[in-house]
Amino acid sequence: MKREPILLNILKNDKGGKIVLSTLGVVVFVVAFCNLFMPHDSIFYISTFTVTILGKYLAFALLALALDLVWGYLGVLSLGHGAFFALGGYAWAMYLMRQIGDRGVYGNPDLPDFMVFMNLKELPWFWQGFDNPIFAFLMVMLVPAILAFVFGYLAFKSRVTGVYLSIITQALTYALMLAFFRNDMGFGGNNGLTDFKDILGFDLSLDSTRVGLLIITFIALVIGYLICRFIMNSKLGRVIISIRDAESRVRFIGYKVEQYKLFIFIVSAILAAIAGALYVPQVGIINPSVFSPLFSIELVIWVAVGGRGTLYGAIIGAIVVSFASTYFTSALPEVWLYALGGLFVVSTLYLPKGIVGVFEKLKVKKEA
């Protein structure tokens, strides 16, 4: 009997996922090609700014995917996933800061500029090792995973659910935001970490580096999608959905519900952190505003608008709402938050399954 490749097997019966990932792959290829190989005066040339914006949207898409895993399938509405995203971003930003060397404003090869400004004489202990990219990448995943484990263990063990869990997750990210705003935390305070020069030896100002980051972000999104789809296609996924729909029954049957919840929460936190690490070099800055409750609520809007519990719907929602947010902030700077809130209200009232639900309805009507 002929066996299908693992990739095709994971995406089997996932037509929506195939379409979304294929479309994004084509867009990334066209944008990369037009940026690198078209003359700047050609109508087919695509600017490096567009490359960066698209890369940021794809990083957001990976973050939305992480949230959809815990909200759409596990039924845990986290209003603090921005914390994992920010921690991953800060961990990778620390590596980028160490690559600046003596090219900073103060020319100090051992200390970042903000530490020189604060009259620090030596590197804090928690910055040690971040000049190594492998160590930094491990920290990108490990730090948020530890936080997710500690928080999830305490919350799930105490059987905190529903709106109470949502409030606690938001309190978590708010507490972290206040902590990172402090200058003595050693993370740049209000200004955060910025002025990055290189990444893995590649100049961040070069178009080729920007295109490389875009492609890497797309690959990370595909891998993240495959991991989530693999989990949901497995027996584990069926247990997760059962916990969402009838937690008491699943517990009564004998499943250790807390362990399943904790595992999915940690996987989701790691995906969110990797999204943060991909976001930082493309945007060029990370500061405590990423911990803000508003950002974490915006993540929920992405998933709700795209279609909760579909994975590819979360990707669509993140890109569509991020694009709308970019447009509204320039076209309607005074009222863009109201426009974004209106989008959420409309999708909640009239599109309970988001954009994906609209296409499903059209498909049913066509087949009828």
CSV table of N, CA and C in Angstrom, one decimal, residues 208-326:
chain,number,residue,atom,x,y,z
A,208,SER,N,18.3,42.2,0.7
A,208,SER,CA,18.4,40.7,0.7
A,208,SER,C,18.1,40.2,2.1
A,209,THR,N,18.6,40.9,3.1
A,209,THR,CA,18.4,40.4,4.5
A,209,THR,C,16.9,40.5,4.8
A,210,ARG,N,16.2,41.6,4.4
A,210,ARG,CA,14.8,41.8,4.6
A,210,ARG,C,14.0,40.7,3.9
A,211,VAL,N,14.4,40.4,2.7
A,211,VAL,CA,13.7,39.4,2.0
A,211,VAL,C,13.9,38.0,2.6
A,212,GLY,N,15.1,37.8,3.1
A,212,GLY,CA,15.4,36.5,3.8
A,212,GLY,C,14.6,36.4,5.1
A,213,LEU,N,14.4,37.5,5.8
A,213,LEU,CA,13.6,37.4,7.0
A,213,LEU,C,12.1,37.1,6.6
A,214,LEU,N,11.7,37.7,5.5
A,214,LEU,CA,10.3,37.4,5.1
A,214,LEU,C,10.1,36.0,4.8
A,215,ILE,N,11.0,35.4,4.1
A,215,ILE,CA,10.9,34.0,3.7
A,215,ILE,C,11.0,33.1,4.9
A,216,ILE,N,11.9,33.4,5.8
A,216,ILE,CA,12.0,32.6,7.1
A,216,ILE,C,10.7,32.7,7.9
A,217,THR,N,10.1,33.9,7.9
A,217,THR,CA,8.9,34.0,8.7
A,217,THR,C,7.8,33.2,8.1
A,218,PHE,N,7.7,33.2,6.7
A,218,PHE,CA,6.7,32.3,6.0
A,218,PHE,C,7.0,30.9,6.3
A,219,ILE,N,8.2,30.4,6.3
A,219,ILE,CA,8.5,29.0,6.6
A,219,ILE,C,8.1,28.7,8.0
A,220,ALA,N,8.4,29.6,9.0
A,220,ALA,CA,8.0,29.4,10.4
A,220,ALA,C,6.5,29.3,10.5
A,221,LEU,N,5.8,30.1,9.7
A,221,LEU,CA,4.3,30.1,9.8
A,221,LEU,C,3.8,28.7,9.3
A,222,VAL,N,4.4,28.2,8.2
A,222,VAL,CA,4.0,26.9,7.6
A,222,VAL,C,4.3,25.8,8.6
A,223,ILE,N,5.5,25.8,9.2
A,223,ILE,CA,5.8,24.8,10.2
A,223,ILE,C,4.9,24.9,11.4
A,224,GLY,N,4.6,26.1,11.9
A,224,GLY,CA,3.7,26.3,13.0
A,224,GLY,C,2.3,25.7,12.7
A,225,TYR,N,1.9,26.0,11.4
A,225,TYR,CA,0.5,25.5,11.0
A,225,TYR,C,0.5,24.0,11.0
A,226,LEU,N,1.6,23.4,10.5
A,226,LEU,CA,1.6,21.9,10.4
A,226,LEU,C,1.6,21.3,11.8
A,227,ILE,N,2.4,21.9,12.7
A,227,ILE,CA,2.4,21.4,14.1
A,227,ILE,C,1.0,21.4,14.7
A,228,CYS,N,0.3,22.6,14.5
A,228,CYS,CA,-1.0,22.7,15.1
A,228,CYS,C,-2.0,21.7,14.4
A,229,ARG,N,-1.9,21.6,13.1
A,229,ARG,CA,-2.8,20.7,12.4
A,229,ARG,C,-2.5,19.2,12.8
A,230,PHE,N,-1.2,18.9,12.9
A,230,PHE,CA,-0.8,17.6,13.3
A,230,PHE,C,-1.4,17.2,14.7
A,231,ILE,N,-1.4,18.2,15.6
A,231,ILE,CA,-1.9,18.0,17.0
A,231,ILE,C,-3.4,17.8,16.9
A,232,MET,N,-4.1,18.6,16.1
A,232,MET,CA,-5.6,18.5,16.1
A,232,MET,C,-6.1,17.3,15.3
A,233,ASN,N,-5.2,16.8,14.4
A,233,ASN,CA,-5.6,15.6,13.6
A,233,ASN,C,-5.4,14.3,14.5
A,234,SER,N,-4.6,14.4,15.5
A,234,SER,CA,-4.3,13.2,16.3
A,234,SER,C,-5.4,13.0,17.4
A,235,LYS,N,-5.2,11.9,18.1
A,235,LYS,CA,-6.1,11.5,19.2
A,235,LYS,C,-6.0,12.6,20.3
A,236,LEU,N,-4.8,13.2,20.5
A,236,LEU,CA,-4.7,14.3,21.4
A,236,LEU,C,-5.6,15.5,21.1
A,237,GLY,N,-5.7,15.8,19.8
A,237,GLY,CA,-6.6,16.8,19.3
A,237,GLY,C,-8.1,16.6,19.6
A,238,ARG,N,-8.4,15.3,19.5
A,238,ARG,CA,-9.9,15.0,19.7
A,238,ARG,C,-10.1,15.1,21.2
A,239,VAL,N,-9.2,14.8,22.1
A,239,VAL,CA,-9.3,14.9,23.5
A,239,VAL,C,-9.5,16.4,23.9
A,240,ILE,N,-8.6,17.2,23.2
A,240,ILE,CA,-8.6,18.7,23.4
A,240,ILE,C,-10.0,19.3,23.1
A,241,ILE,N,-10.5,18.9,21.9
A,241,ILE,CA,-11.9,19.4,21.6
A,241,ILE,C,-12.9,18.9,22.5
A,242,SER,N,-12.8,17.7,23.0
A,242,SER,CA,-13.7,17.2,24.0
A,242,SER,C,-13.7,18.0,25.3
A,243,ILE,N,-12.5,18.4,25.7
A,243,ILE,CA,-12.3,19.2,26.9
A,243,ILE,C,-13.0,20.5,26.7
A,244,ARG,N,-12.9,21.1,25.5
A,244,ARG,CA,-13.6,22.4,25.2
A,244,ARG,C,-15.1,22.2,25.3
A,245,ASP,N,-15.6,21.1,24.8
A,245,ASP,CA,-17.1,21.0,24.7
A,245,ASP,C,-17.7,20.4,26.0
A,246,ALA,N,-17.0,19.5,26.7
A,246,ALA,CA,-17.6,18.9,27.9
A,246,ALA,C,-16.5,18.5,28.8
A,247,GLU,N,-15.9,19.5,29.5
A,247,GLU,CA,-14.7,19.2,30.3
A,247,GLU,C,-15.0,18.2,31.5
A,248,SER,N,-16.2,18.4,32.1
A,248,SER,CA,-16.5,17.5,33.2
A,248,SER,C,-16.6,16.1,32.8
A,249,ARG,N,-17.2,15.8,31.7
A,249,ARG,CA,-17.4,14.4,31.2
A,249,ARG,C,-16.0,13.8,30.9
A,250,VAL,N,-15.1,14.6,30.3
A,250,VAL,CA,-13.8,14.1,30.0
A,250,VAL,C,-13.0,13.8,31.2
A,251,ARG,N,-13.2,14.6,32.2
A,251,ARG,CA,-12.5,14.3,33.5
A,251,ARG,C,-13.1,13.1,34.2
A,252,PHE,N,-14.4,13.0,34.1
A,252,PHE,CA,-15.1,11.8,34.7
A,252,PHE,C,-14.7,10.5,34.0
A,253,ILE,N,-14.4,10.5,32.7
A,253,ILE,CA,-14.0,9.3,32.0
A,253,ILE,C,-12.6,8.9,32.5
A,254,GLY,N,-11.8,9.8,33.0
A,254,GLY,CA,-10.5,9.4,33.5
A,254,GLY,C,-9.3,10.2,32.9
A,255,TYR,N,-9.6,11.1,32.0
A,255,TYR,CA,-8.5,11.8,31.4
A,255,TYR,C,-8.0,12.9,32.4
A,256,LYS,N,-6.7,13.1,32.5
A,256,LYS,CA,-6.1,14.2,33.3
A,256,LYS,C,-6.2,15.5,32.5
A,257,VAL,N,-7.3,16.1,32.7
A,257,VAL,CA,-7.6,17.3,31.9
A,257,VAL,C,-6.5,18.4,32.0
A,258,GLU,N,-6.1,18.6,33.2
A,258,GLU,CA,-5.1,19.7,33.5
A,258,GLU,C,-3.8,19.5,32.7
A,259,GLN,N,-3.4,18.2,32.6
A,259,GLN,CA,-2.1,17.9,31.8
A,259,GLN,C,-2.3,18.3,30.3
A,260,TYR,N,-3.5,17.9,29.8
A,260,TYR,CA,-3.7,18.2,28.4
A,260,TYR,C,-3.8,19.8,28.2
A,261,LYS,N,-4.4,20.4,29.1
A,261,LYS,CA,-4.5,21.9,29.0
A,261,LYS,C,-3.1,22.5,29.0
A,262,LEU,N,-2.3,22.0,30.0
A,262,LEU,CA,-1.0,22.6,30.2
A,262,LEU,C,-0.1,22.4,29.0
A,263,PHE,N,-0.2,21.2,28.4
A,263,PHE,CA,0.6,20.9,27.2
A,263,PHE,C,0.3,21.9,26.1
A,264,ILE,N,-1.0,22.0,25.8
A,264,ILE,CA,-1.4,22.9,24.6
A,264,ILE,C,-1.0,24.3,25.0
A,265,PHE,N,-1.2,24.7,26.2
A,265,PHE,CA,-0.9,26.1,26.6
A,265,PHE,C,0.6,26.4,26.4
A,266,ILE,N,1.5,25.4,26.7
A,266,ILE,CA,2.9,25.6,26.6
A,266,ILE,C,3.3,25.7,25.1
A,267,VAL,N,2.7,24.7,24.3
A,267,VAL,CA,3.0,24.7,22.8
A,267,VAL,C,2.6,26.1,22.2
A,268,SER,N,1.4,26.6,22.6
A,268,SER,CA,0.9,27.8,22.1
A,268,SER,C,1.9,29.0,22.5
A,269,ALA,N,2.4,29.0,23.8
A,269,ALA,CA,3.3,30.0,24.2
A,269,ALA,C,4.6,30.0,23.4
A,270,ILE,N,5.1,28.9,23.1
A,270,ILE,CA,6.3,28.8,22.3
A,270,ILE,C,6.1,29.3,20.9
A,271,LEU,N,5.0,29.0,20.3
A,271,LEU,CA,4.7,29.5,19.0
A,271,LEU,C,4.6,31.0,19.0
A,272,ALA,N,3.9,31.5,20.0
A,272,ALA,CA,3.8,33.0,20.2
A,272,ALA,C,5.2,33.7,20.3
A,273,ALA,N,6.0,33.0,21.1
A,273,ALA,CA,7.4,33.6,21.4
A,273,ALA,C,8.2,33.6,20.1
A,274,ILE,N,8.1,32.5,19.3
A,274,ILE,CA,8.9,32.5,18.0
A,274,ILE,C,8.4,33.6,17.1
A,275,ALA,N,7.0,33.8,17.1
A,275,ALA,CA,6.5,34.9,16.3
A,275,ALA,C,7.1,36.3,16.8
A,276,GLY,N,7.3,36.4,18.1
A,276,GLY,CA,7.9,37.7,18.6
A,276,GLY,C,9.3,37.8,18.2
A,277,ALA,N,10.1,36.7,18.1
A,277,ALA,CA,11.5,36.7,17.7
A,277,ALA,C,11.6,37.1,16.2
A,278,LEU,N,10.6,36.7,15.4
A,278,LEU,CA,10.6,37.0,14.0
A,278,LEU,C,10.2,38.4,13.8
A,279,TYR,N,9.3,38.9,14.7
A,279,TYR,CA,8.8,40.3,14.5
A,279,TYR,C,9.9,41.4,14.8
A,280,VAL,N,10.7,41.1,15.8
A,280,VAL,CA,11.7,42.1,16.2
A,280,VAL,C,12.7,42.6,15.2
A,281,PRO,N,13.4,41.7,14.5
A,281,PRO,CA,14.4,42.2,13.5
A,281,PRO,C,13.7,42.9,12.3
A,282,GLN,N,12.4,42.6,12.0
A,282,GLN,CA,11.8,43.2,10.9
A,282,GLN,C,11.2,44.6,11.2
A,283,VAL,N,10.7,44.7,12.4
A,283,VAL,CA,10.2,46.0,12.9
A,283,VAL,C,11.3,46.9,13.4
A,284,GLY,N,12.4,46.3,14.0
A,284,GLY,CA,13.5,47.1,14.5
A,284,GLY,C,13.4,47.6,15.9
A,285,ILE,N,12.4,47.2,16.6
A,285,ILE,CA,12.3,47.7,18.0
A,285,ILE,C,11.3,46.7,18.8
A,286,ILE,N,11.6,46.6,20.1
A,286,ILE,CA,10.6,46.0,21.0
A,286,ILE,C,10.6,46.8,22.3
A,287,ASN,N,9.4,47.2,22.7
A,287,ASN,CA,9.3,47.9,23.9
A,287,ASN,C,8.1,47.4,24.8
A,288,PRO,N,7.9,47.9,26.0
A,288,PRO,CA,6.9,47.4,26.9
A,288,PRO,C,5.5,47.5,26.3
A,289,SER,N,5.2,48.3,25.3
A,289,SER,CA,3.9,48.5,24.8
A,289,SER,C,3.3,47.2,24.2
A,290,VAL,N,4.2,46.3,23.8
A,290,VAL,CA,3.8,45.0,23.3
A,290,VAL,C,3.1,44.1,24.4
A,291,PHE,N,3.5,44.4,25.7
A,291,PHE,CA,2.8,43.7,26.8
A,291,PHE,C,1.4,44.3,27.1
A,292,SER,N,1.1,45.4,26.5
A,292,SER,CA,-0.2,46.1,26.8
A,292,SER,C,-1.4,45.2,26.6
A,293,PRO,N,-2.4,45.3,27.5
A,293,PRO,CA,-3.6,44.5,27.4
A,293,PRO,C,-4.3,44.8,26.0
A,294,LEU,N,-4.2,46.0,25.5
A,294,LEU,CA,-4.8,46.3,24.3
A,294,LEU,C,-4.3,45.4,23.1
A,295,PHE,N,-3.0,45.2,23.1
A,295,PHE,CA,-2.4,44.4,22.1
A,295,PHE,C,-3.0,42.9,22.2
A,296,SER,N,-3.0,42.4,23.4
A,296,SER,CA,-3.5,41.0,23.6
A,296,SER,C,-5.0,40.9,23.2
A,297,ILE,N,-5.8,42.0,23.5
A,297,ILE,CA,-7.2,42.0,23.0
A,297,ILE,C,-7.3,42.0,21.5
A,298,GLU,N,-6.4,42.7,20.9
A,298,GLU,CA,-6.4,42.8,19.4
A,298,GLU,C,-6.1,41.4,18.8
A,299,LEU,N,-5.3,40.6,19.5
A,299,LEU,CA,-5.1,39.2,19.0
A,299,LEU,C,-6.4,38.5,18.9
A,300,VAL,N,-7.2,38.7,19.9
A,300,VAL,CA,-8.5,38.0,20.0
A,300,VAL,C,-9.4,38.4,18.8
A,301,ILE,N,-9.3,39.7,18.5
A,301,ILE,CA,-10.1,40.2,17.4
A,301,ILE,C,-9.6,39.6,16.1
A,302,TRP,N,-8.3,39.4,15.9
A,302,TRP,CA,-7.8,38.7,14.7
A,302,TRP,C,-8.5,37.4,14.5
A,303,VAL,N,-8.4,36.6,15.6
A,303,VAL,CA,-8.9,35.2,15.5
A,303,VAL,C,-10.5,35.2,15.3
A,304,ALA,N,-11.2,36.1,16.0
A,304,ALA,CA,-12.6,36.2,15.9
A,304,ALA,C,-13.0,36.6,14.5
A,305,VAL,N,-12.4,37.5,13.9
A,305,VAL,CA,-12.7,38.0,12.6
A,305,VAL,C,-12.4,36.9,11.5
A,306,GLY,N,-11.2,36.3,11.7
A,306,GLY,CA,-10.9,35.2,10.7
A,306,GLY,C,-11.7,34.0,10.8
A,307,GLY,N,-12.0,33.6,12.0
A,307,GLY,CA,-12.8,32.3,12.2
A,307,GLY,C,-12.1,31.5,13.3
A,308,ARG,N,-12.7,31.5,14.4
A,308,ARG,CA,-12.1,30.7,15.6
A,308,ARG,C,-12.3,29.2,15.3
A,309,GLY,N,-11.2,28.5,15.7
A,309,GLY,CA,-11.2,27.1,15.6
A,309,GLY,C,-11.0,26.5,14.2
A,310,THR,N,-10.3,27.3,13.4
A,310,THR,CA,-10.1,26.8,12.0
A,310,THR,C,-8.6,26.8,11.6
A,311,LEU,N,-7.8,27.4,12.4
A,311,LEU,CA,-6.3,27.6,12.2
A,311,LEU,C,-6.1,28.5,11.0
A,312,TYR,N,-6.5,28.1,9.8
A,312,TYR,CA,-6.2,29.0,8.6
A,312,TYR,C,-7.1,30.3,8.7
A,313,GLY,N,-8.2,30.2,9.4
A,313,GLY,CA,-9.0,31.4,9.7
A,313,GLY,C,-8.3,32.4,10.5
A,314,ALA,N,-7.5,31.9,11.5
A,314,ALA,CA,-6.7,32.8,12.3
A,314,ALA,C,-5.7,33.6,11.5
A,315,ILE,N,-5.1,32.8,10.5
A,315,ILE,CA,-4.1,33.5,9.7
A,315,ILE,C,-4.7,34.6,8.8
A,316,ILE,N,-5.9,34.3,8.3
A,316,ILE,CA,-6.6,35.3,7.5
A,316,ILE,C,-7.0,36.5,8.3
A,317,GLY,N,-7.5,36.2,9.5
A,317,GLY,CA,-7.9,37.3,10.4
A,317,GLY,C,-6.8,38.2,10.8
A,318,ALA,N,-5.6,37.6,11.1
A,318,ALA,CA,-4.4,38.4,11.5
A,318,ALA,C,-4.0,39.3,10.4
A,319,ILE,N,-4.0,38.8,9.2
A,319,ILE,CA,-3.5,39.6,8.0
A,319,ILE,C,-4.5,40.7,7.7
A,320,VAL,N,-5.8,40.3,7.6
A,320,VAL,CA,-6.9,41.3,7.2
A,320,VAL,C,-7.0,42.4,8.3
A,321,VAL,N,-7.0,42.0,9.6
A,321,VAL,CA,-7.2,43.1,10.6
A,321,VAL,C,-5.9,43.9,10.7
A,322,SER,N,-4.8,43.3,10.6
A,322,SER,CA,-3.5,44.1,10.6
A,322,SER,C,-3.5,45.1,9.5
A,323,PHE,N,-3.9,44.6,8.3
A,323,PHE,CA,-3.9,45.6,7.2
A,323,PHE,C,-4.9,46.7,7.4
A,324,ALA,N,-6.1,46.3,7.9
A,324,ALA,CA,-7.1,47.3,8.2
A,324,ALA,C,-6.6,48.3,9.3
A,325,SER,N,-5.9,47.8,10.3
A,325,SER,CA,-5.4,48.6,11.3
A,325,SER,C,-4.4,49.6,10.8
A,326,THR,N,-3.5,49.1,9.9
A,326,THR,CA,-2.5,50.0,9.2
A,326,THR,C,-3.2,51.1,8.4
